[in-house]
PDB file of C-alpha atoms in Angstrom:
ATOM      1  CA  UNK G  17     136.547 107.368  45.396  1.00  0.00           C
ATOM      2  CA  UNK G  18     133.759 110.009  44.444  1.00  0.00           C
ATOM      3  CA  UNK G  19     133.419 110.719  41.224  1.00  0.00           C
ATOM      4  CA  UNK G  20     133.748 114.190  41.606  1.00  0.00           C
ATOM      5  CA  UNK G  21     137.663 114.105  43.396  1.00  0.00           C
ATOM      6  CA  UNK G  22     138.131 111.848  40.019  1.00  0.00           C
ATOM      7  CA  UNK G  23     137.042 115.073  37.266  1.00  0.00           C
ATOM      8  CA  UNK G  24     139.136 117.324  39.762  1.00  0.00           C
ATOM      9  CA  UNK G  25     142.151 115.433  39.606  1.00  0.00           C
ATOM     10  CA  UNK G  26     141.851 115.008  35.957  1.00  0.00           C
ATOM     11  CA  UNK G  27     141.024 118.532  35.009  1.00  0.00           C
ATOM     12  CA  UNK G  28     143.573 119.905  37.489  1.00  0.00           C
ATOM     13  CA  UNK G  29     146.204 117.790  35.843  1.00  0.00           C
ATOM     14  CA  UNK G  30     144.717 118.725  32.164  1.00  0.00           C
ATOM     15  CA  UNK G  31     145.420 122.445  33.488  1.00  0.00           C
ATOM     16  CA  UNK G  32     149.028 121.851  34.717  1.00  0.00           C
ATOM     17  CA  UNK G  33     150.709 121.854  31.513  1.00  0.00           C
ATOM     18  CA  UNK G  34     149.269 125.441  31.143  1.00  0.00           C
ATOM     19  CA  UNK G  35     149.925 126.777  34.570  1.00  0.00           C
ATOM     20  CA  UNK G  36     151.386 130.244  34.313  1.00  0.00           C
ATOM     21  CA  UNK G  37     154.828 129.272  35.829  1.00  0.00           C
ATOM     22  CA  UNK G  38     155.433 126.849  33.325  1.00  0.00           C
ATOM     23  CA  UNK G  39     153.232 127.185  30.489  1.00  0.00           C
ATOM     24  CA  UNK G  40     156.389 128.619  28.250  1.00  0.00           C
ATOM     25  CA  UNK G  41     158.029 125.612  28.408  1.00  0.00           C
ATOM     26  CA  UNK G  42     154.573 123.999  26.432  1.00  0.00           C
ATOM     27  CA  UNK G  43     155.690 125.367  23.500  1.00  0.00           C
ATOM     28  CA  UNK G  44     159.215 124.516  24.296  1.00  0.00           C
ATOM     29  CA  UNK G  45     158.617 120.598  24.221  1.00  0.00           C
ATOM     30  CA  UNK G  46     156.843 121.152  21.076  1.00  0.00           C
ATOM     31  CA  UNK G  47     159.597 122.501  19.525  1.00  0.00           C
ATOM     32  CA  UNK G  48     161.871 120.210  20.369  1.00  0.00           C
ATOM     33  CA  UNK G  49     160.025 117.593  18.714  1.00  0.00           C
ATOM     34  CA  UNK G  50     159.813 119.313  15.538  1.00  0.00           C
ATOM     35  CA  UNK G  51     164.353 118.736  15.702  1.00  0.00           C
ATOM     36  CA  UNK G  52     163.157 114.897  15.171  1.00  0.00           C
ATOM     37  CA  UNK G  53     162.256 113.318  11.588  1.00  0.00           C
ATOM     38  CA  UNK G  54     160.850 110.244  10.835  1.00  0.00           C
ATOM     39  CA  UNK G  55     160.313 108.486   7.298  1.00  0.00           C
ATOM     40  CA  UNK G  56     156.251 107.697   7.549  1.00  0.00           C
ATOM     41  CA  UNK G  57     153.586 109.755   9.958  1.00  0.00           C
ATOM     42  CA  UNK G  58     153.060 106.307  11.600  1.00  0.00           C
ATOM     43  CA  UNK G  59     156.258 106.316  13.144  1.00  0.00           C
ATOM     44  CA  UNK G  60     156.002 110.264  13.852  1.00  0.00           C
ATOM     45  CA  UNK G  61     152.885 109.848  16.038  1.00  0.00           C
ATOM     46  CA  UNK G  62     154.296 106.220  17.621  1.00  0.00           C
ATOM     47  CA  UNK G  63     157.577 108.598  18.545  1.00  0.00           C
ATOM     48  CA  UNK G  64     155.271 111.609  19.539  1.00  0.00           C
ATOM     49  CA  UNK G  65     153.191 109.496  22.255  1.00  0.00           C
ATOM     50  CA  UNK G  66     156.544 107.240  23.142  1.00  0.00           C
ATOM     51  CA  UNK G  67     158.032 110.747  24.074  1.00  0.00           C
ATOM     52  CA  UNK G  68     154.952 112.492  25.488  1.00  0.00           C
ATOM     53  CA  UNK G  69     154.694 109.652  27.850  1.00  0.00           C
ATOM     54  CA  UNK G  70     158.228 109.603  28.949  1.00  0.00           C
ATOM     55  CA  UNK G  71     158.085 113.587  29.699  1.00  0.00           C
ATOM     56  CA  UNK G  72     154.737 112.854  31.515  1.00  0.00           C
ATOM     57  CA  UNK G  73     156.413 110.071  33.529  1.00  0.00           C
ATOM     58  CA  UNK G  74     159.191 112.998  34.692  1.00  0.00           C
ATOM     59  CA  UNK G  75     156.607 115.062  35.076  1.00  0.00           C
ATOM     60  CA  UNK G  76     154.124 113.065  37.546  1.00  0.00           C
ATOM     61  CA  UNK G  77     157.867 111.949  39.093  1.00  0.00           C
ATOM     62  CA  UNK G  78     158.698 115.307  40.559  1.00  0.00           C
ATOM     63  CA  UNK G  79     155.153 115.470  41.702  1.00  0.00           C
ATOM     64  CA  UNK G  80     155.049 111.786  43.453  1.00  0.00           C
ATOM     65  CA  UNK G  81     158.216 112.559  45.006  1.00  0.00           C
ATOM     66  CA  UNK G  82     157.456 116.301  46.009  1.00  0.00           C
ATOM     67  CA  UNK G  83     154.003 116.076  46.868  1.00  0.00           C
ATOM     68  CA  UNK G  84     154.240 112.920  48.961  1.00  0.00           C
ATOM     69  CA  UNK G  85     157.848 113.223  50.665  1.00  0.00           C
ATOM     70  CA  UNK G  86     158.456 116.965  50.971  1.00  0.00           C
ATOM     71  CA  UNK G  87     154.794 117.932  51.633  1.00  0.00           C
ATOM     72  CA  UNK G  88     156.113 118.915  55.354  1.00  0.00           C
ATOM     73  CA  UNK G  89     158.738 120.991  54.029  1.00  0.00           C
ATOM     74  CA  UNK G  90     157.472 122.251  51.171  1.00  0.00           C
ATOM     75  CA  UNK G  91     156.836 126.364  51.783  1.00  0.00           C
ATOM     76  CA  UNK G  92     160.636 126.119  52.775  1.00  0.00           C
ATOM     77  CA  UNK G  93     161.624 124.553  49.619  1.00  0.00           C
ATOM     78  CA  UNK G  94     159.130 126.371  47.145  1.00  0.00           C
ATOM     79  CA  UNK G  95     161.533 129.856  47.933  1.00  0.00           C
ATOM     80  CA  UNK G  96     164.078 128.456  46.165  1.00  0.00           C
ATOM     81  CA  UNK G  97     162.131 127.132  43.117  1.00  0.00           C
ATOM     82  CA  UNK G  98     162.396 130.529  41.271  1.00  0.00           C
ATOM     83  CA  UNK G  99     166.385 130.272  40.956  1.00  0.00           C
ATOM     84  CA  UNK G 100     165.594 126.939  39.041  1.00  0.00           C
ATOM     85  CA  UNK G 101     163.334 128.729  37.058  1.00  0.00           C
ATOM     86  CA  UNK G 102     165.868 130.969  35.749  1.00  0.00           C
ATOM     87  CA  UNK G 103     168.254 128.366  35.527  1.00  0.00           C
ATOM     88  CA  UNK G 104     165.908 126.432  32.887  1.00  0.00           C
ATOM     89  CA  UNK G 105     165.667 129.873  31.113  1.00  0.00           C
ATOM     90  CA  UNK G 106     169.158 130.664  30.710  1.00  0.00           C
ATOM     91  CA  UNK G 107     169.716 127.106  29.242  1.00  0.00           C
ATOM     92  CA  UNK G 108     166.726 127.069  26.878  1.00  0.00           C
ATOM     93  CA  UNK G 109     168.219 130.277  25.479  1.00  0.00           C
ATOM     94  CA  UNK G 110     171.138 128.659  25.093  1.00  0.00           C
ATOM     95  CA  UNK G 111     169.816 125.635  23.669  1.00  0.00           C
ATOM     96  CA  UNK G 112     168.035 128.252  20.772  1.00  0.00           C
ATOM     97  CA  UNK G 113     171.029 130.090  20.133  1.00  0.00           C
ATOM     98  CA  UNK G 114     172.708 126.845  19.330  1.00  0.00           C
ATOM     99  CA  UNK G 115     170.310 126.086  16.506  1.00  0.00           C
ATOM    100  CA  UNK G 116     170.744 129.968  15.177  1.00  0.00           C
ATOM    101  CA  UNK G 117     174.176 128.894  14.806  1.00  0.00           C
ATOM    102  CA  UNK G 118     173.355 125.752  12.593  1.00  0.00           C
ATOM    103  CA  UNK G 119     174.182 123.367  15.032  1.00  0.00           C
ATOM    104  CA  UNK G 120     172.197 120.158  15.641  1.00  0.00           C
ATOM    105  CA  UNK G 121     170.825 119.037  19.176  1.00  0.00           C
ATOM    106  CA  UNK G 122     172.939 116.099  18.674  1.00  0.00           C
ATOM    107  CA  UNK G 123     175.182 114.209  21.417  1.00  0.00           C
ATOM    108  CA  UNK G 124     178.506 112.535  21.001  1.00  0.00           C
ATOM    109  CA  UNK G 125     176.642 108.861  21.617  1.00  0.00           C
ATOM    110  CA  UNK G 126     173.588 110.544  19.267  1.00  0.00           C
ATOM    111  CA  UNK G 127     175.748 111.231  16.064  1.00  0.00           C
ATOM    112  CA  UNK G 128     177.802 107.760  16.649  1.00  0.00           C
ATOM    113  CA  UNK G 129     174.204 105.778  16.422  1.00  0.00           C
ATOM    114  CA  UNK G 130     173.589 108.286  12.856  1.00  0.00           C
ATOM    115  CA  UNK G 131     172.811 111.902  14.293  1.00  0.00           C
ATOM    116  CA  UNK G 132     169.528 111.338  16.276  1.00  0.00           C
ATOM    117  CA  UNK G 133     168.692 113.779  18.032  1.00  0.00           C
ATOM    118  CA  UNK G 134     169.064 113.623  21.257  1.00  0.00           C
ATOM    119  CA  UNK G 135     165.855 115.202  22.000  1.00  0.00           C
ATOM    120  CA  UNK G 136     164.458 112.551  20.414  1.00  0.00           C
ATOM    121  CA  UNK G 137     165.012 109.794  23.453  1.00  0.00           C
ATOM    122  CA  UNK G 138     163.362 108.794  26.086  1.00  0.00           C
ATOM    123  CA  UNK G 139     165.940 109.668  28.789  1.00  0.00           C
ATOM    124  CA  UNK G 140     166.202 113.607  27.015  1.00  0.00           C
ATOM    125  CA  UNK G 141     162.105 113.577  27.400  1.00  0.00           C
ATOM    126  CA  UNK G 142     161.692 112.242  30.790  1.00  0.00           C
ATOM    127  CA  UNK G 143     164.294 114.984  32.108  1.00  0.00           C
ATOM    128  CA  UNK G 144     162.576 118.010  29.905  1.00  0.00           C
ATOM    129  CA  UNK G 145     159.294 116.761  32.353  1.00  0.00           C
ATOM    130  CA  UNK G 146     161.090 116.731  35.218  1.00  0.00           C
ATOM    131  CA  UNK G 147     162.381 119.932  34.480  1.00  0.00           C
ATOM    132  CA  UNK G 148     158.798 121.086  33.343  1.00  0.00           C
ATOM    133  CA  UNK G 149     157.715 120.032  36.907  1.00  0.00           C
ATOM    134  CA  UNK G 150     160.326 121.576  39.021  1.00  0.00           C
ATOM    135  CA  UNK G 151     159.243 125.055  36.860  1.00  0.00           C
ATOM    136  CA  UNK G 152     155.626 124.494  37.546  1.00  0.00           C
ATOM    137  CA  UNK G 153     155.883 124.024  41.298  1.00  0.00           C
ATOM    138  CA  UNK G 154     155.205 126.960  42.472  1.00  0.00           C
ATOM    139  CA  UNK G 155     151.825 127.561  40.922  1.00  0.00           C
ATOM    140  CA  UNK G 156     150.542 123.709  40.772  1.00  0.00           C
ATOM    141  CA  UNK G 157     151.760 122.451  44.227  1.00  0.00           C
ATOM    142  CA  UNK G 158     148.423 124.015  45.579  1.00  0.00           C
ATOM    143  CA  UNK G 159     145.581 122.351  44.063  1.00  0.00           C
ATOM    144  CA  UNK G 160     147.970 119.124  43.819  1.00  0.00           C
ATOM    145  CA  UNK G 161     148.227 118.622  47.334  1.00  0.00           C
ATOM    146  CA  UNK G 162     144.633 119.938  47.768  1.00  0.00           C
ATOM    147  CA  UNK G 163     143.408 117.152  45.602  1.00  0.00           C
ATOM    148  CA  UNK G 164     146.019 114.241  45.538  1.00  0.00           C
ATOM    149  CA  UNK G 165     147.629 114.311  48.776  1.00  0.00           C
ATOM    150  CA  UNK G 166     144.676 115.042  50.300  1.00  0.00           C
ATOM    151  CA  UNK G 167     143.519 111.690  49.135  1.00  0.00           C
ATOM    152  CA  UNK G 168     146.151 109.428  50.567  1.00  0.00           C
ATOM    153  CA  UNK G 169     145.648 111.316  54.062  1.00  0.00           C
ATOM    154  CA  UNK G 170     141.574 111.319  53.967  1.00  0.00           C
ATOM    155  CA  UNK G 171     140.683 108.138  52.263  1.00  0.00           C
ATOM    156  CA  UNK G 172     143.007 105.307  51.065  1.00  0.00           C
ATOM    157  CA  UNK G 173     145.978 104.545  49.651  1.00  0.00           C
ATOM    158  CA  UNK G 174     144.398 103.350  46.394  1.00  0.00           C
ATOM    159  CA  UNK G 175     142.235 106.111  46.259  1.00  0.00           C
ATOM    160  CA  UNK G 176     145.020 108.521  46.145  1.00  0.00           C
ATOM    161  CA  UNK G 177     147.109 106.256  43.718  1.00  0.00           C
ATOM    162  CA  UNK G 178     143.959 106.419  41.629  1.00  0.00           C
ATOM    163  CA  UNK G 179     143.909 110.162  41.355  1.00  0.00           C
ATOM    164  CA  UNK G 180     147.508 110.679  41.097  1.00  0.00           C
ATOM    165  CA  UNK G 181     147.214 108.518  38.063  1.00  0.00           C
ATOM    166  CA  UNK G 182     144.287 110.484  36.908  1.00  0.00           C
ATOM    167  CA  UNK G 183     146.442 114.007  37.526  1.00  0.00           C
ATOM    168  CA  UNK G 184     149.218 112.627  35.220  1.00  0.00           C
ATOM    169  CA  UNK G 185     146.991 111.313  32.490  1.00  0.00           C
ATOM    170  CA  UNK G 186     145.615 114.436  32.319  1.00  0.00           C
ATOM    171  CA  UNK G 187     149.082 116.536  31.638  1.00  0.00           C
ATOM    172  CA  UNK G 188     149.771 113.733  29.393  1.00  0.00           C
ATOM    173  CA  UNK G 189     146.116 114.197  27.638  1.00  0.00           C
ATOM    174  CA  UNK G 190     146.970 117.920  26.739  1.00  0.00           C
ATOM    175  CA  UNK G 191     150.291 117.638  26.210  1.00  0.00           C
ATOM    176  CA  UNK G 192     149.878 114.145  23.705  1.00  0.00           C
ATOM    177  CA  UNK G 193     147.259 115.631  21.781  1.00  0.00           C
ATOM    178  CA  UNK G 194     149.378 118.555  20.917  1.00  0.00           C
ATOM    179  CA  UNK G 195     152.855 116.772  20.062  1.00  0.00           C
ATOM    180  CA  UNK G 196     150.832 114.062  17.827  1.00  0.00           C
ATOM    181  CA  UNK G 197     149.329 117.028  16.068  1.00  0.00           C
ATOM    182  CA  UNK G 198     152.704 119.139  15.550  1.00  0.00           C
ATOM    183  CA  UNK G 199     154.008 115.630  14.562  1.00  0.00           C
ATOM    184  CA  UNK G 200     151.581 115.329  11.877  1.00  0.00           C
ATOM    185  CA  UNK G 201     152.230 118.638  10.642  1.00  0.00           C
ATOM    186  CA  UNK G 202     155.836 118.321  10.687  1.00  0.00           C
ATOM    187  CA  UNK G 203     155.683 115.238   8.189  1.00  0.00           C
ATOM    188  CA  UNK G 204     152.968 116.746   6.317  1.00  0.00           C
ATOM    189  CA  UNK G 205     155.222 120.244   5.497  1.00  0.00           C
ATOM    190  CA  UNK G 206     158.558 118.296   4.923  1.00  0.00           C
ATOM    191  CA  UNK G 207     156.387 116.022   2.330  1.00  0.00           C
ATOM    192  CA  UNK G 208     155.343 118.630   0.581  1.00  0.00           C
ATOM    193  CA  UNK G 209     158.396 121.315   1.166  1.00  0.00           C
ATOM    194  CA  UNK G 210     161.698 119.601   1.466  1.00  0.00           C
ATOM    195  CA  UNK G 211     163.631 122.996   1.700  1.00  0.00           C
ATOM    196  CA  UNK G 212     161.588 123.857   4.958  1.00  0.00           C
ATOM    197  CA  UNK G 213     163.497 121.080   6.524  1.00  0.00           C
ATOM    198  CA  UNK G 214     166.252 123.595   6.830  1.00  0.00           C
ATOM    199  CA  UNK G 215     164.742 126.626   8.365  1.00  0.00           C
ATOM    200  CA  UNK G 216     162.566 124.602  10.987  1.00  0.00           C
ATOM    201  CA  UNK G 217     165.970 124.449  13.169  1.00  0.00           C
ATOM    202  CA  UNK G 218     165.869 128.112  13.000  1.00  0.00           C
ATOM    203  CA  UNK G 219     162.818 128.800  13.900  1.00  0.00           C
ATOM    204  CA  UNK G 220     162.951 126.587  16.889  1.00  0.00           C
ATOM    205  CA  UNK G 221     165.595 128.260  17.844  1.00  0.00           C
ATOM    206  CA  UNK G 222     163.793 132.030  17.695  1.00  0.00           C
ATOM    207  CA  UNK G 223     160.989 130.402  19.746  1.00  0.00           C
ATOM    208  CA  UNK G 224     163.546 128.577  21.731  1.00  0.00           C
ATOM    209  CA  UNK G 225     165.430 131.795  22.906  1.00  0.00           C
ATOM    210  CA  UNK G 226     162.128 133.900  23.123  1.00  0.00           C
ATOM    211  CA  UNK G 227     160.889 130.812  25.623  1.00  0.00           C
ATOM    212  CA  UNK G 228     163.989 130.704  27.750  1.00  0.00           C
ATOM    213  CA  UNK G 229     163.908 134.616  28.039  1.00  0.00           C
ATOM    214  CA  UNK G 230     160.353 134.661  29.403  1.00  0.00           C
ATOM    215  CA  UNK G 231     160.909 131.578  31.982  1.00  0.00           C
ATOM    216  CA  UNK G 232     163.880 133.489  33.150  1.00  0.00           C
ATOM    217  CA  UNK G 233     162.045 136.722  33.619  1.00  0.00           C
ATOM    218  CA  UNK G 234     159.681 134.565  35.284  1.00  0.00           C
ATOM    219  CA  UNK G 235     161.380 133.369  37.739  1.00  0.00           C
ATOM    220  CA  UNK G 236     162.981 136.376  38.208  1.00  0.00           C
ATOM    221  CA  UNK G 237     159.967 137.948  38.447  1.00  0.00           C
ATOM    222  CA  UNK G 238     158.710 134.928  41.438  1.00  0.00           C
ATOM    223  CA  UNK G 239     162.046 136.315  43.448  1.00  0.00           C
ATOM    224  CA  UNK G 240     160.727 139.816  43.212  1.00  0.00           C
ATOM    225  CA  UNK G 241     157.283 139.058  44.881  1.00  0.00           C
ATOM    226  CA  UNK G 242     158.583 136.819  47.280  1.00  0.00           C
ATOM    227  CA  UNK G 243     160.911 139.976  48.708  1.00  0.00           C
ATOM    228  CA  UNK G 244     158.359 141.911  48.785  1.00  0.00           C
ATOM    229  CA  UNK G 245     158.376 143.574  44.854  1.00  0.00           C
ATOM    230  CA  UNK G 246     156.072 144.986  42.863  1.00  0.00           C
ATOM    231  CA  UNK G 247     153.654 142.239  41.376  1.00  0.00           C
ATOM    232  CA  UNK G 248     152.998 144.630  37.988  1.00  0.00           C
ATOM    233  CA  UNK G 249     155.002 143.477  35.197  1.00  0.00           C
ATOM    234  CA  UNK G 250     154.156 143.978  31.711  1.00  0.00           C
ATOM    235  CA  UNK G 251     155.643 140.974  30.259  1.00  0.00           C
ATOM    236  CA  UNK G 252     153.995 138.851  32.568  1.00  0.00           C
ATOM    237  CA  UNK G 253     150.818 140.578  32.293  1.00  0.00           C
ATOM    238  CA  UNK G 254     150.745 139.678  28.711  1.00  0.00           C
ATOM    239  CA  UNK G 255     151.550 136.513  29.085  1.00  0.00           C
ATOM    240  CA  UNK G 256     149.270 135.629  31.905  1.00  0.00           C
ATOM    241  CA  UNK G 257     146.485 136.953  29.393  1.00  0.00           C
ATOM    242  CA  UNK G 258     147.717 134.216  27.219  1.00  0.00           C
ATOM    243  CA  UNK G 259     147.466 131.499  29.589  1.00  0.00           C
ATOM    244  CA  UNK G 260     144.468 132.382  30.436  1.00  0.00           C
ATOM    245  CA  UNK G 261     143.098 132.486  27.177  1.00  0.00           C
ATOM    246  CA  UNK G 262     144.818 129.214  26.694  1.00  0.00           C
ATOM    247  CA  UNK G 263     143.626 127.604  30.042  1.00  0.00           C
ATOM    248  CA  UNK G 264     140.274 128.553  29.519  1.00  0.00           C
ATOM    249  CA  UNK G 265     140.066 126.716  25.871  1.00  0.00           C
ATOM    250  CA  UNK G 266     141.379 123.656  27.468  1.00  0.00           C
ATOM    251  CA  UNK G 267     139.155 123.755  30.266  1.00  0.00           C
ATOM    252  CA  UNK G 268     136.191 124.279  27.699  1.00  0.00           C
ATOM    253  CA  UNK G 269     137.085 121.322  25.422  1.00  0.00           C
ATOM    254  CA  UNK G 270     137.410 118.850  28.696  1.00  0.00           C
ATOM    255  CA  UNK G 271     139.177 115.679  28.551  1.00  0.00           C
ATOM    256  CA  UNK G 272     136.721 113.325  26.351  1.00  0.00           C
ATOM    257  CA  UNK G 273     137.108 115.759  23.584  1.00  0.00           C
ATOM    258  CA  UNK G 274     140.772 115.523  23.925  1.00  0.00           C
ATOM    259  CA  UNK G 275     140.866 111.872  23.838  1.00  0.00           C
ATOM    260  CA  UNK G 276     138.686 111.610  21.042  1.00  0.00           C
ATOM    261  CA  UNK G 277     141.017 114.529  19.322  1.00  0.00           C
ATOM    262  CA  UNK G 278     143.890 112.306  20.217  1.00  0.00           C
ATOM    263  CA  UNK G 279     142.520 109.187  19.213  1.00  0.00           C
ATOM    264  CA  UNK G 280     141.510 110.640  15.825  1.00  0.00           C
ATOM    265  CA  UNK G 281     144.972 111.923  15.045  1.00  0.00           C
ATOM    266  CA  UNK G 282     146.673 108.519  15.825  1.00  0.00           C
ATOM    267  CA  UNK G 283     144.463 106.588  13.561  1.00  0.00           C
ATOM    268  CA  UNK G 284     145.002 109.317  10.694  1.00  0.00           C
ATOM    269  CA  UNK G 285     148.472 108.893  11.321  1.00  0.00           C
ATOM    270  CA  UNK G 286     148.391 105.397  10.913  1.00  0.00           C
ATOM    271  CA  UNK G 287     145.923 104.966   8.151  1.00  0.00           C
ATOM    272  CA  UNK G 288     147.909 107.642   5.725  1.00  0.00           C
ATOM    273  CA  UNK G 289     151.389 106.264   6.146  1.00  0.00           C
ATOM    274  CA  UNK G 290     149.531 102.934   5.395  1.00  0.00           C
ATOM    275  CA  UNK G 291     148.103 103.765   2.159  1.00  0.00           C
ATOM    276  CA  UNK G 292     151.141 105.779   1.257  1.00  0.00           C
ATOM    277  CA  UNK G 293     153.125 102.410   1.643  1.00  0.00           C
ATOM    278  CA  UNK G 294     150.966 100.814  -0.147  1.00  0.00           C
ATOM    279  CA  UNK G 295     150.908 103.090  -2.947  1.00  0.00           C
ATOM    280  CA  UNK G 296     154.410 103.290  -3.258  1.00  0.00           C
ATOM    281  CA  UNK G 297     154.089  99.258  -3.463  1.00  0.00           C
ATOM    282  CA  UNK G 298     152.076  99.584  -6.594  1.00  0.00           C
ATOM    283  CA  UNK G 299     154.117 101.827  -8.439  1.00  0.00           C
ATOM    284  CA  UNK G 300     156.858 100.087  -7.487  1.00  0.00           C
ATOM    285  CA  UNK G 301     155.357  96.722  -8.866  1.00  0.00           C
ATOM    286  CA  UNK G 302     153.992  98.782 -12.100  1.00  0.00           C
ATOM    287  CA  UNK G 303     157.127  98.356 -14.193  1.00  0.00           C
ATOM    288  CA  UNK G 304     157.896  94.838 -13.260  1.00  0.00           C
ATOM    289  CA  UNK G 305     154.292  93.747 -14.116  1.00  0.00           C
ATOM    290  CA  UNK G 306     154.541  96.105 -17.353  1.00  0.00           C
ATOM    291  CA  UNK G 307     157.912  93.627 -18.210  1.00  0.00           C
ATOM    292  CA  UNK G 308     155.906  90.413 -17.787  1.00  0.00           C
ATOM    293  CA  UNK G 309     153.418  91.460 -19.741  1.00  0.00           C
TER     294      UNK G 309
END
């Protein structure tokens, strides 16, 4: 496999997560881990990569099953990809009004086991990616078939495996680094601020419903085009200029700097919530030792 195929597959994958198509629901993933708490920023980041990975597996899913079975088909399916677009939309809105109201996103299994949330498990994740994928389609379909696909047809079978692998580690890259880091922060604010606790469920729910709105005037937007519409749109304008900007960031850090981002965050992670254990150790041991003395 030349090396080159290898950096396309992982810098086109690196670039799917901000896609314009889908790069709302980025942001949207994010948020939903924030609705998850955890008692030490070791087992924050261990839930933020358990969860990153599971959307990434729903994620590359769609993509393995698209790409390689429906690849003959696929112009005839891609028309109706916009209606699941809007579909997503109308559900993430709902989803954010439901935490304006002061509701939980909590199941009837979820508050039985203590009130997890339910975005907080695996099977919640690795639909949110499939989800994620089917929005993406339309836009990332190209260079994954160009790249991928092309692979399995031109070279070998391991060969394509290889970059598939490569395409989905690099969603995962972007995506990982980001939910480790909001994880981080999350633990960091609630340490310090217990009464922002409350209002985070709020203001996932603003960003929830503003997120929802935009994927639905997306795809709305896709259905216009495709019969023929106007392609100006101001709301999309603006946020293609975001994308871009954010795209182009992403594309300028490239994927060592990400891992070594990632990497970096995990081991904070893991080394604070050490020595915080261990310092609540000592001054839990203080007054005993105090006694003996």
């Amino acid at each position: 496999m030349p090396e080159g195929s290898a950096a396309i597959a992982l810098g086109a994958g690196m670039l799917a997560a901000l896609k314009p198509c889908g790069f709302a629901l980025f942001p949207a993933y994010l948020t939903m881990l924030l609705q998850t708490e955890d008692a030490s920023r070791a087992l924050a980041v261990a839930r933020a990569v358990k969860l990153t990975a599971a959307m990434t597996a729903g994620f590359a899913a769609v993509f393995a099953v698209f790409g390689l079975a429906i690849a003959p088909v696929a112009s005839s399916v891609q028309e109706y990809l916009p209606w699941f677009t809007i579909g997503l939309g109308v559900v993430l809105v709902g989803v954010g009004g439901w935490l304006l109201a002061g509701r939980s996103l909590t199941g009837p299994r979820s508050r039985a086991r203590g009130g997890a949330p339910i975005t907080g498990t695996v099977r919640s994740m690795f639909g949110f990616g499939v989800s994620y994928a089917l929005a993406s389609l339309s836009c990332t379909i190209a260079p994954f078939l160009a790249v991928v696909v092309s692979a399995f047809r031109s070279e070998s079978m391991a060969a394509g495996a290889a970059l598939f692998l490569l395409y989905a580690g690099g969603m995962g890259l972007v995506v990982g680094t980001a939910a480790v880091a909001v994880a981080l922060a999350r633990t960091s604010l609630v340490g310090r601020m217990r009464r922002a606790g409350r209002f985070i469920p709020l203001a996932s729910g603003v960003l929830l419903v503003v997120v929802g709105a935009y994927v639905a005037w997306y795809g709305w937007w896709e259905i216009r085009v495709l019969r023929g519409g106007d392609v100006d749109d101001p709301v999309i304008d603006v946020a293609l200029d975001l994308q871009l900007r954010m795209a182009q960031a992403v594309d300028s850090w490239g994927a060592p700097d990400f891992a070594v981002a990632l990497a970096i965050l995990v081991v904070l992670g893991v080394a604070t919530s050490g020595a915080r254990r261990l310092g609540r150790r000592r001054r839990s041991r203080a007054p005993q030792d105090a006694e003996h003395r």
